[in-house]
PDB file of C-alpha atoms and ligand atoms in Angstrom:
ATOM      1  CA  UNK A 251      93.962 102.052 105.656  1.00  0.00           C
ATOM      2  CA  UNK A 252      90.508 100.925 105.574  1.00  0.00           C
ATOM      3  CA  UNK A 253      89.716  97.349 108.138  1.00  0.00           C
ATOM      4  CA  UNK A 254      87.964  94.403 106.204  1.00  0.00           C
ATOM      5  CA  UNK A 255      85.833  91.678 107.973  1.00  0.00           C
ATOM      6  CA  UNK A 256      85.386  88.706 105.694  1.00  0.00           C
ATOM      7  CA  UNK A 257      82.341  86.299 105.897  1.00  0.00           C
ATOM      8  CA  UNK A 258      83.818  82.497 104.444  1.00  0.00           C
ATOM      9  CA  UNK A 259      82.104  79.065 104.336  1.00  0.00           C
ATOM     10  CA  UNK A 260      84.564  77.201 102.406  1.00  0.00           C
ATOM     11  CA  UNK A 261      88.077  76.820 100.533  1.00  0.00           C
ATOM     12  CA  UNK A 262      88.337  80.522 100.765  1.00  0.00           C
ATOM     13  CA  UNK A 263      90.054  81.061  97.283  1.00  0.00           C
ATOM     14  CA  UNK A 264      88.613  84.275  97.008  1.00  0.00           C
ATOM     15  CA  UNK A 265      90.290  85.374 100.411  1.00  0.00           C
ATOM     16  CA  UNK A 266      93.557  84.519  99.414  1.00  0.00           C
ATOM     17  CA  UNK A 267      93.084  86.856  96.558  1.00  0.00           C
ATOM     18  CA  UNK A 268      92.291  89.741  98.494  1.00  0.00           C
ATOM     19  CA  UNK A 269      95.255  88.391 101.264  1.00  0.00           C
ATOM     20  CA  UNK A 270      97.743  88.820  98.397  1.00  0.00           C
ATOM     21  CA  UNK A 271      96.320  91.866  97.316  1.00  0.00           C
ATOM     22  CA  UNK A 272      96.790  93.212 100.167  1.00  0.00           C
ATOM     23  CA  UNK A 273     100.417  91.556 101.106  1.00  0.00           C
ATOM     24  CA  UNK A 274     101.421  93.125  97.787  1.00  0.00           C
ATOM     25  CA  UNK A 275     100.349  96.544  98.086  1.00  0.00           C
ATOM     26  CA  UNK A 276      97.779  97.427  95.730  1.00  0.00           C
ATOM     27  CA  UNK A 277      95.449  97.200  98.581  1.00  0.00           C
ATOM     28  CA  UNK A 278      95.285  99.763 100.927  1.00  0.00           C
ATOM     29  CA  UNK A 279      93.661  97.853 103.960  1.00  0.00           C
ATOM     30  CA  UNK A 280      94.083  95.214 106.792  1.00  0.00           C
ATOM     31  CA  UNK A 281      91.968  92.203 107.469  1.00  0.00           C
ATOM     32  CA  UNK A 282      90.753  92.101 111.091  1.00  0.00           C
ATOM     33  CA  UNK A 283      88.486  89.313 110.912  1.00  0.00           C
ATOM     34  CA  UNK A 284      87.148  86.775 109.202  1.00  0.00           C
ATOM     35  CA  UNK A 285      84.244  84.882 110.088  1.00  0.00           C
ATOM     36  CA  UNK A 286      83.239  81.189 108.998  1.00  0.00           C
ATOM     37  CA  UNK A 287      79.683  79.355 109.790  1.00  0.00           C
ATOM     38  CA  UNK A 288      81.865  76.155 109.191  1.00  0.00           C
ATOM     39  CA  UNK A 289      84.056  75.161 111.794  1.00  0.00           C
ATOM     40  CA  UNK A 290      86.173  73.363 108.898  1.00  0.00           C
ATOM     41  CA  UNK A 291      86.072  75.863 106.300  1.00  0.00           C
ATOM     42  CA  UNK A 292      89.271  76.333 104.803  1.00  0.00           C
ATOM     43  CA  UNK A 293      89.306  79.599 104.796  1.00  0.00           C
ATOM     44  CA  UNK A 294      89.779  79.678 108.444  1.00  0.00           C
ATOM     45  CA  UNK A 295      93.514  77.870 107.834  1.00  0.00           C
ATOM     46  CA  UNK A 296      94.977  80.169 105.082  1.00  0.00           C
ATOM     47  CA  UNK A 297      93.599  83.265 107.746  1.00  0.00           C
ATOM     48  CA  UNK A 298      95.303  81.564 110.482  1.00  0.00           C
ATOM     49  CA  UNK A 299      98.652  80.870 107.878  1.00  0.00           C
ATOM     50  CA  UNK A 300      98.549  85.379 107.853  1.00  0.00           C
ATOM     51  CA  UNK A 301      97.563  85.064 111.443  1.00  0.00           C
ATOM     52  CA  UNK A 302      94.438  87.116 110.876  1.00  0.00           C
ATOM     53  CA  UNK A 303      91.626  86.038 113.500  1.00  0.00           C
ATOM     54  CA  UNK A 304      89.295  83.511 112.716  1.00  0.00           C
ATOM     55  CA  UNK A 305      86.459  82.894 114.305  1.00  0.00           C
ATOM     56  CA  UNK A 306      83.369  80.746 113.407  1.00  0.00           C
ATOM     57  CA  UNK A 307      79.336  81.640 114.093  1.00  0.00           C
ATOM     58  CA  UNK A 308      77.351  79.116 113.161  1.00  0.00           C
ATOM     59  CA  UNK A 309      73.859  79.203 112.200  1.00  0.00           C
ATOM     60  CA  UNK A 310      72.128  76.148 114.409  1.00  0.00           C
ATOM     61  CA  UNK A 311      73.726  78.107 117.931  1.00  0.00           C
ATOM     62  CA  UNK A 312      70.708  80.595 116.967  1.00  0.00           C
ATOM     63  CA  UNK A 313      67.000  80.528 116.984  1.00  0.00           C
ATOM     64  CA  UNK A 314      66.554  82.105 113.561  1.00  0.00           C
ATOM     65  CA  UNK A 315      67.994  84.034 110.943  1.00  0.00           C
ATOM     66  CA  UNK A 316      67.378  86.931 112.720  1.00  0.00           C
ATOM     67  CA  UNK A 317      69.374  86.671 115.715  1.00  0.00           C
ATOM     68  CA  UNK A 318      72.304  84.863 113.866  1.00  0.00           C
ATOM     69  CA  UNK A 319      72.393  88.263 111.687  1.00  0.00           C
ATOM     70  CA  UNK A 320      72.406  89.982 114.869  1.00  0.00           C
ATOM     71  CA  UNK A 321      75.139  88.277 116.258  1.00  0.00           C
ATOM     72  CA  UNK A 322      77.409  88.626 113.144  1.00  0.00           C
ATOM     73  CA  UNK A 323      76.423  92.212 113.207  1.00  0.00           C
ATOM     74  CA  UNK A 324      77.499  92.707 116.999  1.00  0.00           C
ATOM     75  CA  UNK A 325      81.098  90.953 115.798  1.00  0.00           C
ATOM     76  CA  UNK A 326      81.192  93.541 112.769  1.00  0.00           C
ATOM     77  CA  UNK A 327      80.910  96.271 115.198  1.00  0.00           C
ATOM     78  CA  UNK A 328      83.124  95.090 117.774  1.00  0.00           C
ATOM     79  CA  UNK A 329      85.778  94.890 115.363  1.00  0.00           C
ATOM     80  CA  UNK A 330      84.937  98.170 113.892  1.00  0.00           C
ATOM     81  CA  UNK A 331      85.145  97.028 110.325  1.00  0.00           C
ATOM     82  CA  UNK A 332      85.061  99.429 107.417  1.00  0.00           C
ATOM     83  CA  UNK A 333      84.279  96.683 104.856  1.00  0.00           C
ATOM     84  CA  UNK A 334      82.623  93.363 105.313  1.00  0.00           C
ATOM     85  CA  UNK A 335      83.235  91.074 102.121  1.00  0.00           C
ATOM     86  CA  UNK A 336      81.575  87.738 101.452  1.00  0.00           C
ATOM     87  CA  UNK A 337      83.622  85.291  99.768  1.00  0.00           C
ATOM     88  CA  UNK A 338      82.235  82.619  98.951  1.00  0.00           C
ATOM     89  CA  UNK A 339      79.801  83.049 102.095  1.00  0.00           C
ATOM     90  CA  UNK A 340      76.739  80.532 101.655  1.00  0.00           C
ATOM     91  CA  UNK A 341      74.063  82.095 104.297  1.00  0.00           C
ATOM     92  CA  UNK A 342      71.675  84.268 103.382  1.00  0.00           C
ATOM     93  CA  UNK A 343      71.370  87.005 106.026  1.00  0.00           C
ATOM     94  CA  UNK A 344      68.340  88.787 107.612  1.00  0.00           C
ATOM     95  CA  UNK A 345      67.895  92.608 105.693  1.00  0.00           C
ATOM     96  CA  UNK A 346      69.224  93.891 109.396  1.00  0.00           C
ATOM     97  CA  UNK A 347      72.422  92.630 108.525  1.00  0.00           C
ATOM     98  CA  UNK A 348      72.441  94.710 104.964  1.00  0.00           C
ATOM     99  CA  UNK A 349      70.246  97.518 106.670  1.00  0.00           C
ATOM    100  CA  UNK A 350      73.244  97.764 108.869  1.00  0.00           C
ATOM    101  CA  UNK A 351      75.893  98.146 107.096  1.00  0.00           C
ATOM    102  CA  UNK A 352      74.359 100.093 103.746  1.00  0.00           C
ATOM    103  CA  UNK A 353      77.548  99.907 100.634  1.00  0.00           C
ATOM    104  CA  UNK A 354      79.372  98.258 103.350  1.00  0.00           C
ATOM    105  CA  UNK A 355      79.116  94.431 102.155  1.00  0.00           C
ATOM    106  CA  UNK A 356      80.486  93.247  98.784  1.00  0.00           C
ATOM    107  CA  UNK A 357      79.851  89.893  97.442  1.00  0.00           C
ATOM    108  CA  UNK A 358      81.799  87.572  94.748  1.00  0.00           C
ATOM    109  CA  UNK A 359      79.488  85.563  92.463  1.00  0.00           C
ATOM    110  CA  UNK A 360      80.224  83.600  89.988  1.00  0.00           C
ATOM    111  CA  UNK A 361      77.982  84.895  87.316  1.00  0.00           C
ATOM    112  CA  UNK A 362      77.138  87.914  84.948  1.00  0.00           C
ATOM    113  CA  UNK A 363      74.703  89.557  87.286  1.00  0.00           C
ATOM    114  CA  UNK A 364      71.596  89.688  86.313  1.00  0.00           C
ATOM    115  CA  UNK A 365      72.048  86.187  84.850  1.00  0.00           C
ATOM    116  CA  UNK A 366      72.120  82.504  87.458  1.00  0.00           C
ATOM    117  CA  UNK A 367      71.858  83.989  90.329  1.00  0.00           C
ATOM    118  CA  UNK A 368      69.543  84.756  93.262  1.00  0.00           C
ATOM    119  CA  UNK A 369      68.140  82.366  95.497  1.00  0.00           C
ATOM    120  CA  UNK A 370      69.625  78.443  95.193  1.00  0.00           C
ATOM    121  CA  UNK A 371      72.433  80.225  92.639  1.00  0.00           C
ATOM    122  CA  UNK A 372      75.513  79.430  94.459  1.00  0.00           C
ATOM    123  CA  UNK A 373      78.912  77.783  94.073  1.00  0.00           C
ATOM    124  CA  UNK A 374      79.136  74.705  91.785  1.00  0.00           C
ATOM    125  CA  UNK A 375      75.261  75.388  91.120  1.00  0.00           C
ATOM    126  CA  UNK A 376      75.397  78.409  89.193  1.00  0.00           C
ATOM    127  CA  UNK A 377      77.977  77.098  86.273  1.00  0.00           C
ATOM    128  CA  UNK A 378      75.656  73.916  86.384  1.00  0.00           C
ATOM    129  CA  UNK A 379      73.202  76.336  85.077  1.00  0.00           C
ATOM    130  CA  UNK A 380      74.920  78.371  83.069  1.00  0.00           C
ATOM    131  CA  UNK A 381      76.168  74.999  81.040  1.00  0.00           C
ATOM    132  CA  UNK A 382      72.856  73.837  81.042  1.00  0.00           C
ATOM    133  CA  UNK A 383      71.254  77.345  79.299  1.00  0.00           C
ATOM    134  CA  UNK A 384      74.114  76.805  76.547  1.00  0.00           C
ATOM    135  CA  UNK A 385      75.535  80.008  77.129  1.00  0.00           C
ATOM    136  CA  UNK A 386      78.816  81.017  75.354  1.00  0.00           C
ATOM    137  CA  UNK A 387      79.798  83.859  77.455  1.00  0.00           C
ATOM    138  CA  UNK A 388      79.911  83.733  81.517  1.00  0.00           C
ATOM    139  CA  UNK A 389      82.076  85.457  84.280  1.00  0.00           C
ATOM    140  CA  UNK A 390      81.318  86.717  88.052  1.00  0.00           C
ATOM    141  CA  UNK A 391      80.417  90.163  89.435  1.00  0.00           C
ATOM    142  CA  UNK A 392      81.065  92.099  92.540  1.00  0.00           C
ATOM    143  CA  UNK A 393      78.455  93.965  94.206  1.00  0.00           C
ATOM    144  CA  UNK A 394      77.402  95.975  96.940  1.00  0.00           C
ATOM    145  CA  UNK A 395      74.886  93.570  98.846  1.00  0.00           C
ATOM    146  CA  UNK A 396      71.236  94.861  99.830  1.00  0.00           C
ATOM    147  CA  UNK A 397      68.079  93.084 101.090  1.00  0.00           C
ATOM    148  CA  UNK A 398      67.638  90.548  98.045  1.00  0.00           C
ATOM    149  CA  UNK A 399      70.037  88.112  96.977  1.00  0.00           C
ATOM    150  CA  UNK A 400      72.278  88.655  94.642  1.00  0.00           C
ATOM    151  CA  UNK A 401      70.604  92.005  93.871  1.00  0.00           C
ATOM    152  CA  UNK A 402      72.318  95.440  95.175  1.00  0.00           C
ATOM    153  CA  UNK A 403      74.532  98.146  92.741  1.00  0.00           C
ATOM    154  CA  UNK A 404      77.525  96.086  90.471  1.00  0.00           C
ATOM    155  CA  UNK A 405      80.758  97.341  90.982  1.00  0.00           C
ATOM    156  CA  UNK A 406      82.980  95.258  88.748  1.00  0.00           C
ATOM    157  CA  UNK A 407      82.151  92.440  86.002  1.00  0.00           C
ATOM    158  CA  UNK A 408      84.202  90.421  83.596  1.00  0.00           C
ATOM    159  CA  UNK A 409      83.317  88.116  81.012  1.00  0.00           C
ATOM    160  CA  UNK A 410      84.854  84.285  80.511  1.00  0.00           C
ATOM    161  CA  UNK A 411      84.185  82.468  77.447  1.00  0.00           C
ATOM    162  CA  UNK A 412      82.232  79.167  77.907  1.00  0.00           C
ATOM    163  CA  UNK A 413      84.159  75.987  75.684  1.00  0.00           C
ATOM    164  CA  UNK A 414      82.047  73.342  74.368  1.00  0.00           C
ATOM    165  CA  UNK A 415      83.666  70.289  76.527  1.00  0.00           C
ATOM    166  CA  UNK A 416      83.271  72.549  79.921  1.00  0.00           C
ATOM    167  CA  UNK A 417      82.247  70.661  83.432  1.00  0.00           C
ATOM    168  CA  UNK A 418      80.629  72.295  85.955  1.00  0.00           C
ATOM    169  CA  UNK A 419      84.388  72.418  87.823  1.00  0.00           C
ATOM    170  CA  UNK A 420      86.361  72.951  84.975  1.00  0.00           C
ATOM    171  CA  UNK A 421      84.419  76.514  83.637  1.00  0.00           C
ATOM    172  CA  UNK A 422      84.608  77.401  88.194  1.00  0.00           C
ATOM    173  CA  UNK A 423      88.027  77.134  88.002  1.00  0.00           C
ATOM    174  CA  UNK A 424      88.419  79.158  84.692  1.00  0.00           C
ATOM    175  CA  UNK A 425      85.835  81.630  86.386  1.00  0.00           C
ATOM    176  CA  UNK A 426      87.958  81.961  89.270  1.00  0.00           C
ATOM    177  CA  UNK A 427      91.295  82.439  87.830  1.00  0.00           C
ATOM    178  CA  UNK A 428      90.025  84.621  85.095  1.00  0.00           C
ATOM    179  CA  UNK A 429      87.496  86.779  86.563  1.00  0.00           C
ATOM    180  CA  UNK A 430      86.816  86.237  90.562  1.00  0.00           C
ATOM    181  CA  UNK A 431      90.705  86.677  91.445  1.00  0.00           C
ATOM    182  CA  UNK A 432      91.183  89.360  89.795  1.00  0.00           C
ATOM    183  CA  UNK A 433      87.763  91.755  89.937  1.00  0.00           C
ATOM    184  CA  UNK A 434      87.209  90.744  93.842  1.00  0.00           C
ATOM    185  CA  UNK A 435      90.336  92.549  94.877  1.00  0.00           C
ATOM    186  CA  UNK A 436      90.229  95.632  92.303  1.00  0.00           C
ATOM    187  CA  UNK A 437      86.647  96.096  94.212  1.00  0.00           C
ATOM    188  CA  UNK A 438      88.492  96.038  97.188  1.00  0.00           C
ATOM    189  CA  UNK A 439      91.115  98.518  96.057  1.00  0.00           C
ATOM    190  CA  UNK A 440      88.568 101.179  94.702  1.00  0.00           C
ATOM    191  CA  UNK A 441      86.622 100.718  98.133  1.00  0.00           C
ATOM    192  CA  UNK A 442      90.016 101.653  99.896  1.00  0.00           C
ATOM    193  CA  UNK A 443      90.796 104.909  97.544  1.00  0.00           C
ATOM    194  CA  UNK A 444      87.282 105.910  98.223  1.00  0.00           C
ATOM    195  CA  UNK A 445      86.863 105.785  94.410  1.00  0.00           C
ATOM    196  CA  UNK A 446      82.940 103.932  94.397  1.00  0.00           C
ATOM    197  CA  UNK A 447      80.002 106.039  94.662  1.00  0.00           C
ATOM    198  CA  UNK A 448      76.670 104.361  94.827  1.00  0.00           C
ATOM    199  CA  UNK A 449      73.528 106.550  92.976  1.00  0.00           C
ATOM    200  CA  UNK A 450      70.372 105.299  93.588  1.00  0.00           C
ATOM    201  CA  UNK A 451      70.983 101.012  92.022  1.00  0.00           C
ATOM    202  CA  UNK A 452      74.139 102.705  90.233  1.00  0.00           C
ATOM    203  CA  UNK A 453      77.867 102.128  91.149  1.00  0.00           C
ATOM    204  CA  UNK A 454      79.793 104.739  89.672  1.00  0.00           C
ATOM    205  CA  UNK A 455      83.845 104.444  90.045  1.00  0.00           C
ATOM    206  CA  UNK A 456      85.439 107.975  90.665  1.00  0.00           C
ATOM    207  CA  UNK A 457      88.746 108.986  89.193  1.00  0.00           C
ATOM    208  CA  UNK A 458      90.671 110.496  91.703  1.00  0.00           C
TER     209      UNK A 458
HETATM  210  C1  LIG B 783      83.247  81.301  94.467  1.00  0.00           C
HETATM  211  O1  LIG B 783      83.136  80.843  93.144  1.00  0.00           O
HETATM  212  C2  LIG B 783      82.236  82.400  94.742  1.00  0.00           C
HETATM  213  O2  LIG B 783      82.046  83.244  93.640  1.00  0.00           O
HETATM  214  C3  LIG B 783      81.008  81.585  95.016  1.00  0.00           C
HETATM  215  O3  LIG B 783      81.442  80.479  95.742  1.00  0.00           O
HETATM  216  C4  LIG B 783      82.818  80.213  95.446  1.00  0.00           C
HETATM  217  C5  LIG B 783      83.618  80.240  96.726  1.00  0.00           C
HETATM  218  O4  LIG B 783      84.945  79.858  96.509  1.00  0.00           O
HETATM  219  N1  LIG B 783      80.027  82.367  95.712  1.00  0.00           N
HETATM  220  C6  LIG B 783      78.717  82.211  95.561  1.00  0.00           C
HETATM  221  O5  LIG B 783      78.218  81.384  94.827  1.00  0.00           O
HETATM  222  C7  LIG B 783      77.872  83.171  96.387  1.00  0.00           C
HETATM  223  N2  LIG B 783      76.525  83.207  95.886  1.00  0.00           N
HETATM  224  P1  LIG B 783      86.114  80.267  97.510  1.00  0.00           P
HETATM  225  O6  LIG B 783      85.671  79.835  98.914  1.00  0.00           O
HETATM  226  O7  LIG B 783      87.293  79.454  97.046  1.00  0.00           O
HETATM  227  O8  LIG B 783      86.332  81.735  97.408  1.00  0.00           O
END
């Protein structure tokens, strides 16, 4: 059973995926901690609902970017996490953090990777975009996270069709309960069986 540290800043939707997941079995793993920059994230209730540990680090107690990455990495450690997931995490760390813990970190976003995303592509932003483009076709990838946002080896994607009278919220919630839900926890899963091997910027998912 592999232990999972979670990074939150908000509702925490994408938690509660991987908290059923894992309540229903077809996760092999245990979440230790999960850590919010917002003292009124969300997230932070439906973790204390499981009673998983919550705990918040947030970024003004710190100098710089730097020593806030530090200090998340020193709570990693302590808890001797196996996998740290951000979901729906809105800092962007210091490349110790990722230099850390290399294949360790997964992220959720809410686009087809390589598509909306990097810097200033995040939450309600990125389907602002993607309606604003005119695409047809969106959906949300998990990766492994390196040193550049939004950049490191894609484990999992799926495709949601974009409808002509879509809002910004309307096509996130469809994104969510058609794609996000569902590939964020399978992610998880093939972490757990061991079944994702990263070559070179490749993901490749082993059948056991
Ligand atoms: C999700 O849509 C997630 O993909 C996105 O923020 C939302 C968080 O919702 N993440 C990013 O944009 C990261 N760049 P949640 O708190 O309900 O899981």
């Amino acid at each position: 059973m592999i232990k999972i540290g979670a990074l939150v800043s908000g509702g925490g939707t994408n938690l509660q995926a991987i908290i059923d997941n894992i309540n229903e079995g077809k996760i092999d793993g245990k979440i230790v901690t999960v850590v919010s920059n917002k003292a009124n994230a969300y997230a932070l209730e439906r973790a204390a609902k499981y009673n998983i540990e919550g705990t918040v680090i947030k970024v003004k107690d710190y100098p710089d970017r730097k020593a806030y990455s530090q200090a998340l990495i020193d709570h990693f450690k302590e808890k001797q996490v196996d996998l740290i997931l951000l979901a729906g995490f809105m800092v962007i760390l210091d490349p110790v953090f990722t230099e850390t813990f290399p294949n360790m970190i997964m992220n959720i976003h809410p686009a087809l990777i390589p598509s909306f995303c990097g810097e200033g592509f995040y939450g309600l932003h990125v389907h602002e975009a993607a309606l604003e483009k005119g695409v047809k076709v969106t959906g949300a990838t998990v990766h492994f996270v390196d040193g550049k946002a939004d950049n490191g080896p894609i484990i999992l994607q799926k495709a949601v069709e974009v409808r002509d009278n879509d809002t910004p919220e309307i096509l996130q919630k469809r994104v969510m309960e058609e794609a996000e839900w569902k590939i964020f926890p399978e992610a998880v899963s093939l972490f757990a069986q061991g079944r994702l091997k990263v070559e070179g910027t490749k993901v490749i998912r082993l059948t056991l």
